[in-house]
Amino acid sequence: MMITDVVLSTIGASPALSYLTALLAQSLFVLGVLSVVELGTRKYLRGYQPVMSVALWQCAFLLLLVLPVLPFLSLTLQRTAPLTEVVAPVFEVTVMAGQSANFGSQNFVAVALGIYALVALYLLLKLGFSYFRLMQLQSTAMPVESRNLERELNRCVQQLNIKKKVRLLVSEKIDSPISFGWQQGTIVLPANHQQWSDSAMTDVLLHELCHLRRNDWLVLMLTHVLCALFWANPLVWLAQSRLLAVTESRCDQDVVNQGRDQITYAESLMGVAHSCRQCQQQPLPSNWLPAQLMFDRNTLKARLNQVLKETTMKTNQHAQLMKKTIWGSSALSLLILSVLAFNPILSAQERQPEQPPKANQVDQPALPSLMEQPARPQQVAQAPSTAREPAPRQVDQEIRPLHQVEAAYPPAAADEGIEGWAQVKFTVSEEGTVPVSSISMVDAEPLQIFDDSAKAAIAQFRFQPRVVNGQPVAVPNVQYVFRFTMDDE
């Protein structure tokens, strides 16, 4: 058997690993699409403004936040699909020893999930430690001593119509202005801020206050958490970097829109950045802290170019641009969610196209598999002993398998070369789940060998429930036949 087939089979046999793989695939799709859209917007859209990129990347991280619950949304949407009436079906599933979750594959699953969880935990702990250091910095920073600087802060707060309280602190431990806080904003200046001109100080205050007005710090913390959870996706780190860069450009644009001269503001950025570069040997570099960092040498040149070519927007023009951007980003997000919810490859609720019915067979939905495998589950004809039930009520929707888990070939049976089959029956509940109490054995050959494996797999199956007269109902006596055969290869 090919190594790729073994890996895919192992992933398919583990619900947790399959769910994680689906999440990473979905996150790649989301960030890939939005990366292309953002690149096209920047290069080809006339009248491009940084606020457009900010909205796109914020939507990207909001979509990542929704992805873990997308399977439940997908299940709800799929319940609306009309289906032909069928009776409680009998399915046959072939399980081969080489493709089953044996002891080695179970170890692989445990190790893979363990490594992923440890890396995510490490990143979350690192974020927590950085937040602790930020709080330490806040507690040791000193209030500004200049009355003129306090008056200028209050004037800028009123100019931007900021309602929350804002504190202005000074610390010798940082090398760049930073801002953070939600209900109460905090701006921390480096110790050499006294070298700045009055115009540069005003520009710095306006820039940081723009961050606080839009709660950019909360978005920053959310991106850190999501980067920890989706750390295996390289695009998530690129997305965070792009969001931070365009957020700074948007604040530059807001400062210019407040009436500041573009050339003067660009000179202020250059002067303050040069001053901050001289302080980069401080014991606590600002880029180690989970806060809005005003200066990044990797993006400063692009920000200066953007400032110098921007046109000042009036308040009503800016409001109209914001409205169009929000509507456009929301529409794109809904479109992506719709694709993820219904696409059989990217959705965590994978489905296969319906098989054409054979002669003298009752129409039944095809059984989906978590991925393409040589020994994927196969549907067979309904048991001859099962008679069609009368349908006094209108059946709006029939049951359809949505998620199945490959049964594990018992290691002892595989080692001894034992083959056989196990037939189980169960009830599909109104929610589409399989109550464990409803699972029972119909027959098996040999007895007591494959029973536990078959019942354990069935307990993890999920179905689209039967809907009668607009109400989901339980379906009893649904049966599966698991045939356990040794791999010929």
Coordinates of C-alpha atoms in Angstrom, one line a residue:
M1 CA 0.0 0.0 0.0
M2 CA 1.2 3.5 -0.8
I3 CA 2.4 5.6 2.2
T4 CA 0.1 8.4 1.1
D5 CA -2.9 6.0 1.2
V6 CA -1.9 4.9 4.8
V7 CA -1.7 8.5 5.9
L8 CA -5.0 9.5 4.3
S9 CA -6.6 6.4 5.8
T10 CA -5.3 7.2 9.2
I11 CA -6.6 10.8 9.0
G12 CA -10.0 9.6 7.9
A13 CA -10.2 7.0 10.7
S14 CA -9.6 9.7 13.4
P15 CA -12.4 12.2 13.9
A16 CA -10.2 14.7 15.7
L17 CA -7.4 14.6 13.1
S18 CA -9.9 14.7 10.3
Y19 CA -11.6 17.7 11.9
L20 CA -8.2 19.5 12.4
T21 CA -7.2 18.8 8.8
A22 CA -10.5 20.2 7.5
L23 CA -10.0 23.3 9.6
L24 CA -6.5 23.9 8.2
A25 CA -7.8 23.3 4.6
Q26 CA -10.6 25.8 5.2
S27 CA -8.3 28.4 6.6
L28 CA -5.9 28.0 3.6
F29 CA -8.9 28.6 1.3
V30 CA -10.1 31.6 3.2
L31 CA -6.8 33.3 3.5
G32 CA -5.8 32.4 0.0
V33 CA -8.9 33.9 -1.5
L34 CA -8.6 37.1 0.5
S35 CA -4.9 37.4 -0.2
V36 CA -5.7 37.5 -4.0
V37 CA -8.5 39.9 -3.5
E38 CA -6.4 42.3 -1.4
L39 CA -3.5 42.1 -3.8
G40 CA -5.8 42.9 -6.7
T41 CA -7.5 45.7 -4.8
R42 CA -4.1 47.4 -4.1
K43 CA -2.8 47.0 -7.6
Y44 CA -5.7 47.6 -9.9
L45 CA -8.4 49.5 -8.0
R46 CA -8.4 53.3 -8.6
G47 CA -8.9 55.3 -5.5
Y48 CA -7.5 52.5 -3.2
Q49 CA -7.3 53.4 0.5
P50 CA -5.7 51.4 3.3
V51 CA -9.1 51.1 5.0
M52 CA -10.1 48.6 2.3
S53 CA -7.2 46.2 3.1
V54 CA -7.9 46.6 6.9
A55 CA -11.5 45.6 6.3
L56 CA -10.5 42.6 4.2
W57 CA -8.0 41.2 6.7
Q58 CA -10.3 41.8 9.7
C59 CA -12.9 39.8 7.8
A60 CA -10.3 37.1 7.2
F61 CA -9.7 36.7 10.9
L62 CA -13.4 36.8 11.8
L63 CA -13.9 34.0 9.3
L64 CA -11.1 32.0 11.0
L65 CA -13.0 32.5 14.2
V66 CA -16.2 31.0 12.6
L67 CA -14.5 28.0 11.0
P68 CA -14.6 25.8 14.2
V69 CA -18.4 26.0 14.3
L70 CA -18.8 25.8 10.5
P71 CA -19.7 22.1 10.5
F72 CA -22.8 22.8 12.6
L73 CA -23.7 25.7 10.3
S74 CA -23.2 23.4 7.3
L75 CA -25.4 20.7 8.8
T76 CA -28.2 23.3 9.3
L77 CA -27.9 24.5 5.7
Q78 CA -27.9 21.0 4.3
R79 CA -31.1 20.1 6.0
T80 CA -32.9 22.3 3.6
A81 CA -31.9 20.2 0.5
P82 CA -34.9 18.3 -0.9
L83 CA -34.5 14.5 -1.0
T84 CA -36.5 11.6 -2.4
E85 CA -38.4 9.6 0.2
V86 CA -36.7 6.4 1.2
V87 CA -37.1 3.9 4.0
A88 CA -34.5 3.1 6.7
P89 CA -31.6 1.7 4.6
V90 CA -29.1 -1.0 5.0
F91 CA -25.5 -0.1 4.0
E92 CA -22.4 -2.2 3.6
V93 CA -19.0 -1.0 4.5
T94 CA -15.8 -2.8 3.7
V95 CA -12.9 -2.5 6.2
M96 CA -9.4 -3.7 5.2
A97 CA -6.8 -4.4 7.8
G98 CA -4.1 -2.4 6.0
Q99 CA -6.4 0.7 5.9
S100 CA -7.8 0.4 9.4
A101 CA -6.7 2.3 12.4
N102 CA -4.3 -0.2 13.9
F103 CA -2.0 0.3 16.8
G104 CA 0.6 2.1 14.6
S105 CA -1.9 4.5 13.1
Q106 CA -3.4 5.2 16.5
N107 CA 0.1 6.2 17.7
F108 CA 0.5 8.4 14.6
V109 CA -2.8 10.2 15.4
A110 CA -1.8 10.6 19.0
V111 CA 1.6 12.0 18.2
A112 CA 0.3 14.3 15.4
L113 CA -2.5 15.8 17.6
G114 CA -0.1 16.0 20.6
I115 CA 2.5 18.0 18.6
Y116 CA -0.1 20.3 17.2
A117 CA -1.6 20.9 20.6
L118 CA 1.8 21.5 22.3
V119 CA 2.9 24.0 19.7
A120 CA -0.5 25.8 20.0
L121 CA -0.2 25.8 23.8
Y122 CA 3.4 27.1 23.6
L123 CA 2.2 30.0 21.5
L124 CA -0.7 30.8 23.8
L125 CA 1.6 30.7 26.8
K126 CA 4.0 32.9 25.1
L127 CA 1.2 35.4 24.4
G128 CA 0.1 35.2 28.0
F129 CA 3.7 35.9 29.1
S130 CA 4.0 38.9 26.8
Y131 CA 0.7 40.2 28.1
F132 CA 2.1 39.9 31.6
R133 CA 5.2 41.9 30.6
L134 CA 3.0 44.5 29.1
M135 CA 1.0 44.9 32.3
Q136 CA 4.4 45.1 34.2
L137 CA 5.5 47.8 31.9
Q138 CA 2.2 49.7 32.5
S139 CA 2.7 49.5 36.3
T140 CA 6.3 50.7 36.2
A141 CA 5.8 53.5 33.6
M142 CA 5.6 57.1 34.9
P143 CA 3.0 59.7 34.0
V144 CA 4.2 62.5 31.8
E145 CA 5.4 65.6 33.7
S146 CA 4.7 68.1 31.0
R147 CA 1.5 70.0 31.5
N148 CA 1.6 71.2 27.9
L149 CA 1.8 67.5 26.7
E150 CA -1.3 66.7 28.9
R151 CA -3.2 69.6 27.4
E152 CA -2.2 68.5 23.9
L153 CA -3.4 65.0 24.6
N154 CA -6.8 66.3 25.9
R155 CA -7.2 68.4 22.8
C156 CA -6.5 65.5 20.5
V157 CA -8.9 63.3 22.4
Q158 CA -11.7 65.9 22.0
Q159 CA -10.8 66.3 18.3
L160 CA -11.2 62.6 17.6
N161 CA -14.3 62.4 19.8
I162 CA -12.9 59.6 22.0
K163 CA -15.2 58.9 25.0
K164 CA -13.0 56.6 27.0
K165 CA -10.2 57.7 29.4
V166 CA -6.7 57.8 28.0
R167 CA -3.6 57.8 30.0
L168 CA -0.2 59.0 28.8
L169 CA 2.9 57.3 30.3
V170 CA 6.6 57.4 29.8
S171 CA 9.0 54.4 30.1
E172 CA 12.7 53.9 29.6
K173 CA 12.1 50.2 28.7
I174 CA 10.7 50.7 25.2
D175 CA 12.1 52.1 21.9
S176 CA 8.8 53.1 20.2
P177 CA 5.5 54.6 21.1
I178 CA 2.9 51.9 21.8
S179 CA -0.8 52.0 22.6
F180 CA -3.1 49.3 24.1
G181 CA -6.3 49.0 26.2
W182 CA -10.0 48.6 25.6
Q183 CA -12.2 50.3 28.2
Q184 CA -9.3 52.6 29.2
G185 CA -6.6 53.4 26.7
T186 CA -3.0 53.8 27.4
I187 CA -0.2 55.4 25.4
V188 CA 3.4 54.8 26.4
L189 CA 6.2 57.0 25.0
P190 CA 9.9 56.2 25.0
A191 CA 12.1 58.3 27.3
N192 CA 13.6 60.2 24.4
H193 CA 10.3 61.7 23.4
Q194 CA 11.5 65.1 24.7
Q195 CA 13.7 65.3 21.6
W196 CA 10.7 65.5 19.4
S197 CA 9.2 68.7 18.0
D198 CA 5.8 69.8 19.1
S199 CA 4.4 69.0 15.6
A200 CA 5.9 65.5 15.7
M201 CA 4.4 64.9 19.2
T202 CA 1.0 66.0 18.0
D203 CA 1.3 63.6 15.1
V204 CA 2.3 60.7 17.4
L205 CA -0.6 61.4 19.8
L206 CA -3.1 61.5 16.9
H207 CA -1.8 58.3 15.4
E208 CA -1.9 56.4 18.7
L209 CA -5.4 57.8 19.5
C210 CA -6.7 56.6 16.2
H211 CA -5.7 53.0 17.2
L212 CA -7.5 53.4 20.6
R213 CA -10.6 54.9 18.9
R214 CA -11.1 51.8 16.8
N215 CA -9.9 49.3 19.4
D216 CA -7.2 48.0 17.2
W217 CA -5.5 46.4 20.2
L218 CA -8.4 44.0 20.6
V219 CA -8.1 42.9 17.0
L220 CA -4.3 42.5 17.5
M221 CA -4.9 40.1 20.5
L222 CA -7.5 38.2 18.5
T223 CA -5.0 37.7 15.7
H224 CA -2.4 36.4 18.1
V225 CA -4.8 33.8 19.5
L226 CA -5.9 32.7 16.0
C227 CA -2.3 32.5 14.9
A228 CA -1.6 30.2 17.8
L229 CA -4.6 28.0 16.9
F230 CA -3.9 27.9 13.2
W231 CA -0.1 27.9 13.5
A232 CA 0.4 25.2 10.9
N233 CA -1.1 27.4 8.2
P234 CA 1.7 29.7 6.9
L235 CA -0.9 32.2 5.4
V236 CA -2.2 33.0 8.9
W237 CA 1.1 34.6 9.8
L238 CA 1.3 36.5 6.5
A239 CA -2.2 37.7 7.1
Q240 CA -1.3 39.0 10.6
S241 CA 1.7 40.8 9.2
R242 CA -0.3 42.4 6.5
L243 CA -3.1 43.4 8.9
L244 CA -0.6 45.1 11.2
A245 CA 1.0 47.0 8.3
V246 CA -2.2 48.2 6.7
T247 CA -3.6 49.2 10.2
E248 CA -0.6 51.5 10.6
S249 CA -1.2 53.0 7.1
R250 CA -4.9 53.5 7.9
C251 CA -3.9 55.5 11.1
D252 CA -1.6 57.5 8.9
Q253 CA -4.5 58.2 6.6
D254 CA -6.7 59.2 9.5
V255 CA -4.1 61.7 10.8
V256 CA -3.8 63.3 7.4
N257 CA -7.6 63.5 7.2
Q258 CA -7.6 65.4 10.5
G259 CA -6.0 68.3 8.6
R260 CA -2.3 67.5 9.2
D261 CA 0.0 68.4 6.3
Q262 CA 1.1 65.4 4.4
I263 CA 4.7 66.5 4.0
T264 CA 4.9 67.6 7.6
Y265 CA 3.5 64.3 8.8
A266 CA 6.0 62.4 6.7
E267 CA 8.8 64.4 8.2
S268 CA 7.5 63.7 11.6
L269 CA 7.5 60.0 10.9
M270 CA 11.0 60.1 9.7
G271 CA 12.3 62.1 12.6
V272 CA 10.6 60.0 15.3
A273 CA 11.6 56.8 13.6
H274 CA 15.3 58.0 13.5
S275 CA 15.0 58.8 17.2
C276 CA 13.5 55.5 18.1
R277 CA 16.2 53.6 16.1
Q278 CA 18.8 55.0 18.5
C279 CA 16.9 53.4 21.4
Q280 CA 16.7 49.9 20.0
Q281 CA 19.1 48.5 22.5
Q282 CA 16.5 48.9 25.3
P283 CA 16.0 45.9 27.6
L284 CA 12.4 45.4 26.4
P285 CA 12.1 45.9 22.6
S286 CA 8.6 47.1 21.7
N287 CA 8.1 44.4 19.1
W288 CA 8.1 41.8 22.0
L289 CA 5.0 43.3 23.4
P290 CA 1.3 42.6 22.4
A291 CA 0.6 46.3 21.7
Q292 CA 0.3 48.6 18.7
L293 CA 3.8 49.4 17.6
M294 CA 4.0 52.7 15.7
F295 CA 7.3 52.0 13.9
D296 CA 8.5 49.0 11.9
R297 CA 11.5 49.4 9.7
N298 CA 10.1 46.9 7.3
T299 CA 7.0 48.9 6.5
L300 CA 8.1 52.5 7.2
K301 CA 9.1 53.2 3.6
A302 CA 5.8 51.9 2.2
R303 CA 3.9 54.0 4.8
L304 CA 5.8 57.1 3.8
N305 CA 5.0 56.6 0.1
Q306 CA 1.4 56.0 0.9
V307 CA 1.2 59.2 3.0
L308 CA 2.7 61.4 0.3
K309 CA 0.4 60.1 -2.4
E310 CA -2.8 60.1 -0.4
T311 CA -5.5 62.7 -0.9
T312 CA -7.2 64.3 2.0
M313 CA -10.8 63.0 2.3
K314 CA -13.7 65.0 3.7
T315 CA -15.7 63.5 6.5
N316 CA -18.7 62.6 4.3
Q317 CA -16.4 61.0 1.7
H318 CA -14.7 59.0 4.3
A319 CA -18.0 57.8 5.7
Q320 CA -19.2 56.7 2.3
L321 CA -16.0 54.8 1.7
M322 CA -16.3 53.1 5.0
K323 CA -19.9 52.1 4.3
K324 CA -19.0 50.7 0.9
T325 CA -16.0 48.8 2.3
I326 CA -18.1 47.2 5.1
W327 CA -20.8 46.1 2.7
G328 CA -18.3 44.7 0.2
S329 CA -16.3 42.9 2.8
S330 CA -19.5 41.5 4.4
A331 CA -20.8 40.2 1.1
L332 CA -17.4 38.6 0.3
S333 CA -17.4 36.9 3.7
L334 CA -20.9 35.5 3.3
L335 CA -19.9 34.2 -0.2
I336 CA -16.8 32.4 1.3
L337 CA -18.9 30.9 4.1
S338 CA -21.5 29.7 1.6
V339 CA -18.8 28.0 -0.5
L340 CA -17.3 26.3 2.6
A341 CA -20.6 25.2 3.9
F342 CA -21.6 23.4 0.6
N343 CA -18.4 22.5 -1.0
P344 CA -17.8 18.7 -0.6
I345 CA -14.0 19.0 -0.5
L346 CA -13.5 22.0 1.8
S347 CA -16.4 21.5 4.2
A348 CA -15.9 19.4 7.3
Q349 CA -19.2 17.7 6.4
E350 CA -17.9 16.1 3.2
R351 CA -20.4 14.5 0.8
Q352 CA -20.1 12.6 -2.4
P353 CA -22.4 12.9 -5.4
E354 CA -25.4 10.6 -5.3
Q355 CA -24.9 7.3 -7.1
P356 CA -27.4 6.4 -9.8
P357 CA -29.8 3.7 -8.6
K358 CA -29.5 0.2 -9.9
A359 CA -32.4 -1.8 -11.3
N360 CA -35.0 -2.8 -8.8
Q361 CA -33.4 -0.8 -6.1
V362 CA -34.9 1.8 -3.9
D363 CA -33.3 5.3 -4.4
Q364 CA -30.9 5.9 -1.6
P365 CA -28.4 8.7 -0.9
A366 CA -24.8 7.8 -1.5
L367 CA -22.6 7.3 1.5
P368 CA -19.9 10.0 1.8
S369 CA -16.4 9.4 2.9
L370 CA -14.0 11.8 4.6
M371 CA -11.6 11.5 1.7
E372 CA -11.0 9.4 -1.5
Q373 CA -9.7 6.0 -0.5
P374 CA -9.4 2.8 -2.4
A375 CA -11.7 1.0 0.1
R376 CA -14.3 3.7 0.6
P377 CA -17.7 2.7 1.9
Q378 CA -20.1 1.3 -0.7
Q379 CA -23.9 1.4 -0.6
V380 CA -25.8 -1.9 -1.3
A381 CA -29.4 -2.7 -1.9
Q382 CA -31.9 -2.6 0.8
A383 CA -32.3 -5.8 2.7
P384 CA -35.0 -8.0 1.1
S385 CA -36.7 -8.6 4.5
T386 CA -37.4 -4.9 5.0
A387 CA -40.8 -3.9 3.7
R388 CA -41.7 -0.4 2.7
E389 CA -43.5 1.4 5.5
P390 CA -46.7 3.3 4.8
A391 CA -46.3 7.0 4.6
P392 CA -49.5 8.6 6.0
R393 CA -47.5 11.8 6.6
Q394 CA -45.6 13.9 4.1
V395 CA -41.9 13.3 4.2
D396 CA -40.1 16.5 3.4
Q397 CA -36.6 15.2 3.7
E398 CA -35.0 11.8 4.2
I399 CA -32.0 10.8 6.2
R400 CA -28.6 11.2 4.4
P401 CA -25.2 10.2 5.8
L402 CA -23.1 13.3 6.3
H403 CA -20.1 12.1 8.3
Q404 CA -18.8 8.6 8.7
V405 CA -15.8 7.2 10.6
E406 CA -13.9 4.1 9.3
A407 CA -14.1 1.2 11.7
A408 CA -10.8 0.1 13.2
Y409 CA -9.7 -3.4 12.3
P410 CA -9.1 -5.1 15.6
P411 CA -5.3 -5.7 16.0
A412 CA -5.7 -9.2 17.4
A413 CA -7.9 -10.2 14.4
A414 CA -5.5 -8.6 11.9
D415 CA -2.5 -10.4 13.5
E416 CA -4.3 -13.7 13.2
G417 CA -5.6 -13.1 9.7
I418 CA -9.3 -13.3 10.9
E419 CA -11.9 -12.0 8.4
G420 CA -15.6 -11.6 9.0
W421 CA -18.5 -9.2 9.2
A422 CA -20.7 -7.4 11.7
Q423 CA -24.2 -6.1 11.2
V424 CA -25.5 -3.4 13.6
K425 CA -28.8 -1.5 13.8
F426 CA -29.4 1.9 15.4
T427 CA -31.6 4.9 15.5
V428 CA -30.9 8.2 13.8
S429 CA -32.2 10.9 16.2
E430 CA -34.0 14.2 15.3
E431 CA -30.6 15.9 15.5
G432 CA -28.9 13.5 13.1
T433 CA -26.8 11.8 15.8
V434 CA -26.7 8.2 16.8
P435 CA -27.6 7.6 20.4
V436 CA -25.3 5.0 21.9
S437 CA -28.2 3.3 23.7
S438 CA -29.8 2.6 20.4
I439 CA -26.9 0.7 18.9
S440 CA -27.3 -3.1 18.9
M441 CA -25.9 -6.1 17.1
V442 CA -28.0 -7.9 14.5
D443 CA -25.6 -10.6 13.6
A444 CA -21.9 -11.2 13.2
E445 CA -19.4 -13.8 11.9
P446 CA -17.4 -14.7 13.9
L447 CA -19.1 -13.6 17.1
Q448 CA -17.6 -11.1 19.5
I449 CA -14.7 -10.3 17.2
F450 CA -15.7 -7.2 15.3
D451 CA -18.7 -6.1 17.4
D452 CA -17.0 -3.4 19.5
S453 CA -15.2 -1.9 16.4
A454 CA -18.4 -1.7 14.4
K455 CA -20.4 -0.1 17.3
A456 CA -17.6 2.4 18.1
A457 CA -17.6 3.6 14.5
I458 CA -21.4 3.9 14.3
A459 CA -21.5 6.0 17.4
Q460 CA -19.5 8.7 15.6
F461 CA -21.6 8.8 12.5
R462 CA -23.7 11.9 11.7
F463 CA -26.8 12.0 9.4
Q464 CA -29.1 14.6 7.9
P465 CA -32.3 13.8 9.8
R466 CA -35.6 12.8 8.4
V467 CA -38.1 15.7 8.3
V468 CA -41.9 15.0 8.3
N469 CA -44.4 17.8 7.9
G470 CA -41.6 20.3 8.7
Q471 CA -40.4 18.6 11.8
P472 CA -37.3 16.4 12.2
V473 CA -38.2 12.9 13.4
A474 CA -36.2 9.9 14.6
V475 CA -35.5 7.0 12.2
P476 CA -35.2 3.6 13.9
N477 CA -33.7 0.3 12.5
V478 CA -31.1 1.9 10.3
Q479 CA -28.6 -0.9 9.6
Y480 CA -24.9 -1.1 8.6
V481 CA -23.0 -4.2 7.6
F482 CA -19.2 -3.9 8.2
R483 CA -17.2 -6.5 6.2
F484 CA -13.7 -6.9 7.6
T485 CA -11.2 -8.3 5.1
M486 CA -7.4 -8.6 5.0
D487 CA -5.6 -6.3 2.6
D488 CA -4.6 -8.3 -0.5
E489 CA -1.6 -6.1 -1.0

